[in-house]
CSV table of C-alpha atoms and ligand atoms in Angstrom, one decimal:
chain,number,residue,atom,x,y,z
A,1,UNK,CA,54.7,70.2,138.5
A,2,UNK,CA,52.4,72.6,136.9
A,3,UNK,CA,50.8,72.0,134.0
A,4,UNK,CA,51.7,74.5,130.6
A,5,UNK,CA,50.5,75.5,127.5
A,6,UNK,CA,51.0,78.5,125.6
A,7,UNK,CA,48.4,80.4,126.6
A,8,UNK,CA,47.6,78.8,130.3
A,9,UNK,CA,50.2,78.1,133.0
A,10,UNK,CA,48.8,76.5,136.3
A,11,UNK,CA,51.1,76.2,139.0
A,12,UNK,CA,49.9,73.1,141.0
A,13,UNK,CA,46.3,74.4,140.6
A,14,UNK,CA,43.7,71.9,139.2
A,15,UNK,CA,41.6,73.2,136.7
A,16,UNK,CA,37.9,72.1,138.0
A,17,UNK,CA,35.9,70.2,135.3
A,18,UNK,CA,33.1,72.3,135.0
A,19,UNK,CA,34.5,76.0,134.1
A,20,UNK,CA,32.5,79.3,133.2
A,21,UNK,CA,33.8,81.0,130.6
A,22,UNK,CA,33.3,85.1,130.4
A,23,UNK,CA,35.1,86.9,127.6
A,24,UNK,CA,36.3,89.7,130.0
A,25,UNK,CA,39.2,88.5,132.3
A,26,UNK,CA,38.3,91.3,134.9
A,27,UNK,CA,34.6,89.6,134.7
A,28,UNK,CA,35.7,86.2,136.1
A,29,UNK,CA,38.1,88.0,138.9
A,30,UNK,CA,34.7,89.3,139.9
A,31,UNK,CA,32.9,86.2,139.2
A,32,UNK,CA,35.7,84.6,141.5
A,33,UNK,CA,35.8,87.7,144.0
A,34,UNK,CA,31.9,87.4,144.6
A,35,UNK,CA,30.7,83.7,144.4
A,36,UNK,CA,33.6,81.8,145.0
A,37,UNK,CA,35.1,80.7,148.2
A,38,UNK,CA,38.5,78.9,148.9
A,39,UNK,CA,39.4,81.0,145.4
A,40,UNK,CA,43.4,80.2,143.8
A,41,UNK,CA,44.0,81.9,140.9
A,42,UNK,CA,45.3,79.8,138.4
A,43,UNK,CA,46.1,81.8,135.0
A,44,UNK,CA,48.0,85.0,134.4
A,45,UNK,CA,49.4,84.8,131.0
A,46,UNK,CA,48.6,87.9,128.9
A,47,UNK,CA,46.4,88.9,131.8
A,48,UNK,CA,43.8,86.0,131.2
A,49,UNK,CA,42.9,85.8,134.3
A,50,UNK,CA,41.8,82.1,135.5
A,51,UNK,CA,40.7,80.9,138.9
A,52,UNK,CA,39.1,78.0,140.5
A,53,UNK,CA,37.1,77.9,143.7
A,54,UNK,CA,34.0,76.6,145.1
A,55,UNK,CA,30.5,76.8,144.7
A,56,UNK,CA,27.8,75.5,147.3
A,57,UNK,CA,31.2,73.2,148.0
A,58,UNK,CA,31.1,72.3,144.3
A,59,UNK,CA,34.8,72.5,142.3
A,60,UNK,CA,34.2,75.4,139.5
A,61,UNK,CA,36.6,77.5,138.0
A,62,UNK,CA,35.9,80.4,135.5
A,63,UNK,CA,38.1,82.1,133.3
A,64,UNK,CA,38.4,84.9,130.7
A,65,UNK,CA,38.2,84.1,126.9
A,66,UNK,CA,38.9,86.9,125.0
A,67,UNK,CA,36.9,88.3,122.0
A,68,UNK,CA,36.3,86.6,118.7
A,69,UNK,CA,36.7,82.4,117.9
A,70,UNK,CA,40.0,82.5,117.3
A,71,UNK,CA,40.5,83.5,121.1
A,72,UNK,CA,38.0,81.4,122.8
A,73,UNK,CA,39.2,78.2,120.2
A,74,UNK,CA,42.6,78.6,121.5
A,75,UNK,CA,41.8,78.6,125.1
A,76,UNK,CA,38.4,76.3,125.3
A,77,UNK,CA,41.0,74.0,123.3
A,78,UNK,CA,43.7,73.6,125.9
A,79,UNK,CA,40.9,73.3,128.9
A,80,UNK,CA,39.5,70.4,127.0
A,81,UNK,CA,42.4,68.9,125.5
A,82,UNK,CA,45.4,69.6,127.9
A,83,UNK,CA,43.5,70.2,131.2
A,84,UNK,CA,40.7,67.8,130.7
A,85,UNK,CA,37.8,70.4,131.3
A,86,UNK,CA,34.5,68.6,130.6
A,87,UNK,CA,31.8,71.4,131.2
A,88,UNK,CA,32.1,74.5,129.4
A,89,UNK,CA,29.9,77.6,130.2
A,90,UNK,CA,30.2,80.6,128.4
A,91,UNK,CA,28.4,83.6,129.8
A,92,UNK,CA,28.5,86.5,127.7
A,93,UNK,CA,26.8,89.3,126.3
A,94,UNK,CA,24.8,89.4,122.8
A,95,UNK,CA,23.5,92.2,120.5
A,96,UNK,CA,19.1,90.7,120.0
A,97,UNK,CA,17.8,90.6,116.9
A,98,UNK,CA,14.4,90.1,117.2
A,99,UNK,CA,11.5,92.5,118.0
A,100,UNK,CA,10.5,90.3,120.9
A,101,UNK,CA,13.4,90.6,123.1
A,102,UNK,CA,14.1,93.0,125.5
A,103,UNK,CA,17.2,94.2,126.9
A,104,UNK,CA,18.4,92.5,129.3
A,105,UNK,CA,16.7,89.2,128.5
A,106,UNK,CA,18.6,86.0,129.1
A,107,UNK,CA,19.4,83.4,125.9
A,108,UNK,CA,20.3,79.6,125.9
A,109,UNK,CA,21.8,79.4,122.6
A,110,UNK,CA,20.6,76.2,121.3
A,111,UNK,CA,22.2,76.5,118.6
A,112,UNK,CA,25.1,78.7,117.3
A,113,UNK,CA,25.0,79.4,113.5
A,114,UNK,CA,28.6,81.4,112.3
A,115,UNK,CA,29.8,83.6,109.4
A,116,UNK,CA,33.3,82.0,110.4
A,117,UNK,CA,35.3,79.2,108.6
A,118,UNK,CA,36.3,77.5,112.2
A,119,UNK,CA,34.8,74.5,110.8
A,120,UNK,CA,36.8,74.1,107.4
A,121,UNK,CA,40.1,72.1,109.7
A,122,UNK,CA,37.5,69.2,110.1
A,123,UNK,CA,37.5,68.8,106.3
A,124,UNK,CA,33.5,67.5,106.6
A,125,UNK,CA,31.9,66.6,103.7
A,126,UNK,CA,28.7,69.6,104.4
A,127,UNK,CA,27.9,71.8,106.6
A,128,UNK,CA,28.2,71.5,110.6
A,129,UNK,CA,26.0,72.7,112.7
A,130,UNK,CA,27.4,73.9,116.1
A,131,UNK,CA,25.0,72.7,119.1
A,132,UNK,CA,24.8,73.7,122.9
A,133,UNK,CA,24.9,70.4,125.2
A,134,UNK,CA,21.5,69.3,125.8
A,135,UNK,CA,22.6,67.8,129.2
A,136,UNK,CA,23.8,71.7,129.9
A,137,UNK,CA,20.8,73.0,128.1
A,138,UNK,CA,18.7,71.1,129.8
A,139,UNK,CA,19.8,72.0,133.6
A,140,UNK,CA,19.9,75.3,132.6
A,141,UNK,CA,16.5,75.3,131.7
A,142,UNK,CA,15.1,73.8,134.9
A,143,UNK,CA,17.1,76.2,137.6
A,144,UNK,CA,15.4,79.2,135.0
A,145,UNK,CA,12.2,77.3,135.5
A,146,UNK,CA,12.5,76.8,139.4
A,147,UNK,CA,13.4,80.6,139.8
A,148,UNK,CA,11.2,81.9,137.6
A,149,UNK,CA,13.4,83.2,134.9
A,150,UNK,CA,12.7,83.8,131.6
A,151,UNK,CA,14.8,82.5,129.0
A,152,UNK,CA,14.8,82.6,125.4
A,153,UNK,CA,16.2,79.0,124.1
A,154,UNK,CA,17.5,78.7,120.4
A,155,UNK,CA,19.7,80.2,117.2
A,156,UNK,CA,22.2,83.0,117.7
A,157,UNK,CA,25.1,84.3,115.3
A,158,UNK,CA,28.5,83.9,116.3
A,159,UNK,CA,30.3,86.6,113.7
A,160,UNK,CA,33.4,87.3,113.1
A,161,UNK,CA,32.9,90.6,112.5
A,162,UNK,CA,31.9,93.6,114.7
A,163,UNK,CA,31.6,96.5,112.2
A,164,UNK,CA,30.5,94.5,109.2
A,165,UNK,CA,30.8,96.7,105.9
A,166,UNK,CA,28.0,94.8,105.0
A,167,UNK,CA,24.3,96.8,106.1
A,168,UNK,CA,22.1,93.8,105.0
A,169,UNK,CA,24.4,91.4,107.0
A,170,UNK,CA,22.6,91.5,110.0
A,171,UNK,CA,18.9,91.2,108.6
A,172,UNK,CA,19.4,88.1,106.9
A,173,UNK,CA,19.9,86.6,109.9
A,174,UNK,CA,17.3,87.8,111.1
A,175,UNK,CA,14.7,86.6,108.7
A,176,UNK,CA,15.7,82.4,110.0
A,177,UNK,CA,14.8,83.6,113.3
A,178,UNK,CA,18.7,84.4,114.8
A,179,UNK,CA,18.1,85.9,118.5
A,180,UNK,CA,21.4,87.6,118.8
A,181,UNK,CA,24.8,88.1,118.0
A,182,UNK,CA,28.1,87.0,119.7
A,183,UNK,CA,31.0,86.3,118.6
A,184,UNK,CA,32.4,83.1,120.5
A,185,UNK,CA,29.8,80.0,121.0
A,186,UNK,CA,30.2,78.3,117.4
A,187,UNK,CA,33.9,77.9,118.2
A,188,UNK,CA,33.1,76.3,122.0
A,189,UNK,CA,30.7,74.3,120.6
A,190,UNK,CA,32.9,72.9,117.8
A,191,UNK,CA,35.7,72.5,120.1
A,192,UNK,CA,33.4,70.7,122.7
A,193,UNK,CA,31.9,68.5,120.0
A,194,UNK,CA,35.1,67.1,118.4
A,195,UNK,CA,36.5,66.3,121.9
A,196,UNK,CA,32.9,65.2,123.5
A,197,UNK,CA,32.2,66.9,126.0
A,198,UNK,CA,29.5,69.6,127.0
A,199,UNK,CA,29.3,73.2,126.3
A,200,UNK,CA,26.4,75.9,126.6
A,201,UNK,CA,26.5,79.5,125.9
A,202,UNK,CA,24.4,81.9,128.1
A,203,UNK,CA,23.9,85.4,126.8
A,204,UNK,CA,22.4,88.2,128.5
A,205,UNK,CA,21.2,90.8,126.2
A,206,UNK,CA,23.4,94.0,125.9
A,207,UNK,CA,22.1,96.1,123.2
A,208,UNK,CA,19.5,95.6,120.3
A,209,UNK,CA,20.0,95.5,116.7
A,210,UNK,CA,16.7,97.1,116.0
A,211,UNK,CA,15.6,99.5,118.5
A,212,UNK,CA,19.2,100.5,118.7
A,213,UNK,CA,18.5,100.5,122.9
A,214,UNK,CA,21.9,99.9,125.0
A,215,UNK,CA,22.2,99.3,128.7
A,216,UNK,CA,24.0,101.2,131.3
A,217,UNK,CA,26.4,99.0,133.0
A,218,UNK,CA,24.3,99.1,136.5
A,219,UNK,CA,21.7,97.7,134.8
A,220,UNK,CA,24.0,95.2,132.8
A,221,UNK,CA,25.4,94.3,136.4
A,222,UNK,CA,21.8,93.2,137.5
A,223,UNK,CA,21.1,91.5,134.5
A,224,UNK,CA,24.4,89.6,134.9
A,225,UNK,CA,23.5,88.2,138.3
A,226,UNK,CA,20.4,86.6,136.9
A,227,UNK,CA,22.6,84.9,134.2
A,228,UNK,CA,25.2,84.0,136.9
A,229,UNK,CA,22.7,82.3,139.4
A,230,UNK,CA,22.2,80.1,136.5
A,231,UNK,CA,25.3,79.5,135.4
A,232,UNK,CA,26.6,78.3,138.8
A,233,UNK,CA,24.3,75.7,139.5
A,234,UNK,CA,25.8,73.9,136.3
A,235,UNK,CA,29.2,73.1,138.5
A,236,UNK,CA,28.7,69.3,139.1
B,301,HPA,N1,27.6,92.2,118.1
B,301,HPA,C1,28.5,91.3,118.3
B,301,HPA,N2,28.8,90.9,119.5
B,301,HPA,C2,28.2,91.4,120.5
B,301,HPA,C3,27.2,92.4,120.4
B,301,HPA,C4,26.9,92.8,119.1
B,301,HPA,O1,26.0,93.7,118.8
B,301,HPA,N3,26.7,92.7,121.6
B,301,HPA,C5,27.4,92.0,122.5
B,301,HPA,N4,28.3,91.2,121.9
């Protein structure tokens, strides 16, 4: 018997443990298409495409998320909750917002600070503050290190808005040092922590809130395989 959810029906398939989250379903088909073998497919509902495979003989699967926290929180819930996912890896795209990064550039978001009220259902007495797994963050950092990657490592904005009505939004932000904006990891992260287990967000950089740059998608494509080279040695 399969295992269901609303959102997630897997036939038989096992979810692996360690799953990399992209918030394009057509990006994880490719993920799947290109660096998986023995690839199953284990998600179709609303064309949220999920598979699981193998990596250097490793179980991984990767999966879409959707845009926005309400869409990741709803399906980085039932991984962790219902399918007993233990090692979540978003890889996604962010907006910088700081003169010294470059398009392109790769972040470890150490931290994910959120205009969203995702954390009010936990009813805490202050303020949380949504953190990427060190164990994550910290394996990450070392296959950057051994392949001479450049990371940036620390605070981004996950927003729940895209085209904010508010102009001086954004800059705030980026006066407490914010490296870019997303609009997913605070969600994972809360998710992740209330269950415990591990989650890390891994943004590549897509356009830039300053120098109003963008990238073509060739050169997004490249970028992308630097992030995903990382990403897969994280399967355990
Ligand atoms: N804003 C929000 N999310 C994003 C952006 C952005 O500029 N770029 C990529 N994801």
């Amino acid at each position: 018997m399969g295992k269901y959810t609303p959102h997630i029906k897997s036939e038989n398939i096992k979810i692996a443990e360690t799953i990399l989250l992209p918030g394009d379903p057509l990006r994880a088909k490719y993920i799947a298409d290109n660096y998986l073998e023995d690839v199953v497919q284990f998600n179709a509902v609303r064309n949220m495409l999920g598979y699981t495979g193998t990596y250097k003989g490793k179980e991984i699967s990767v999966m879409g998320t959707g845009m926005g926290m309400p869409s990741i929180g709803i399906y980085s819930w039932e991984l962790i909750n219902v399918f007993g996912v233990k090692n979540l890896i978003r890889v996604g795209s962010c907006g910088a917002m700081q003169k010294h990064l470059n398009l392109y550039d790769i972040i470890f978001a150490m931290g994910a600070s959120t205009n969203s009220n995702y954390a009010s259902q936990y009813n805490l007495p202050g303020t949380f503050a949504p953190i990427g797994s060190w164990k994550l963050l910290d394996k990450a950092k070392k296959v950057a290190d051994e392949r001479n990657i450049e990371v940036h490592v620390g605070n981004i904005l996950s927003s729940d808005i895209f085209y904010n009505d508010d102009s001086e939004a954004a800059s705030k932000w980026m006066k407490m040092g914010i490296l870019g904006v997303e609009m997913e990891a605070a969600a994972l992260y809360m998710n992740a922590a209330r269950a415990g287990v591990n989650a890390l967000c891994i943004l590549t950089v897509s356009d830039h809130l300053l120098t109003k740059e963008e990238t073509t998608p060739e050169e997004r494509q490249t970028a992308f395989t630097k992030m995903m080279e990382i990403a897969l040695e994280l399967a355990e």
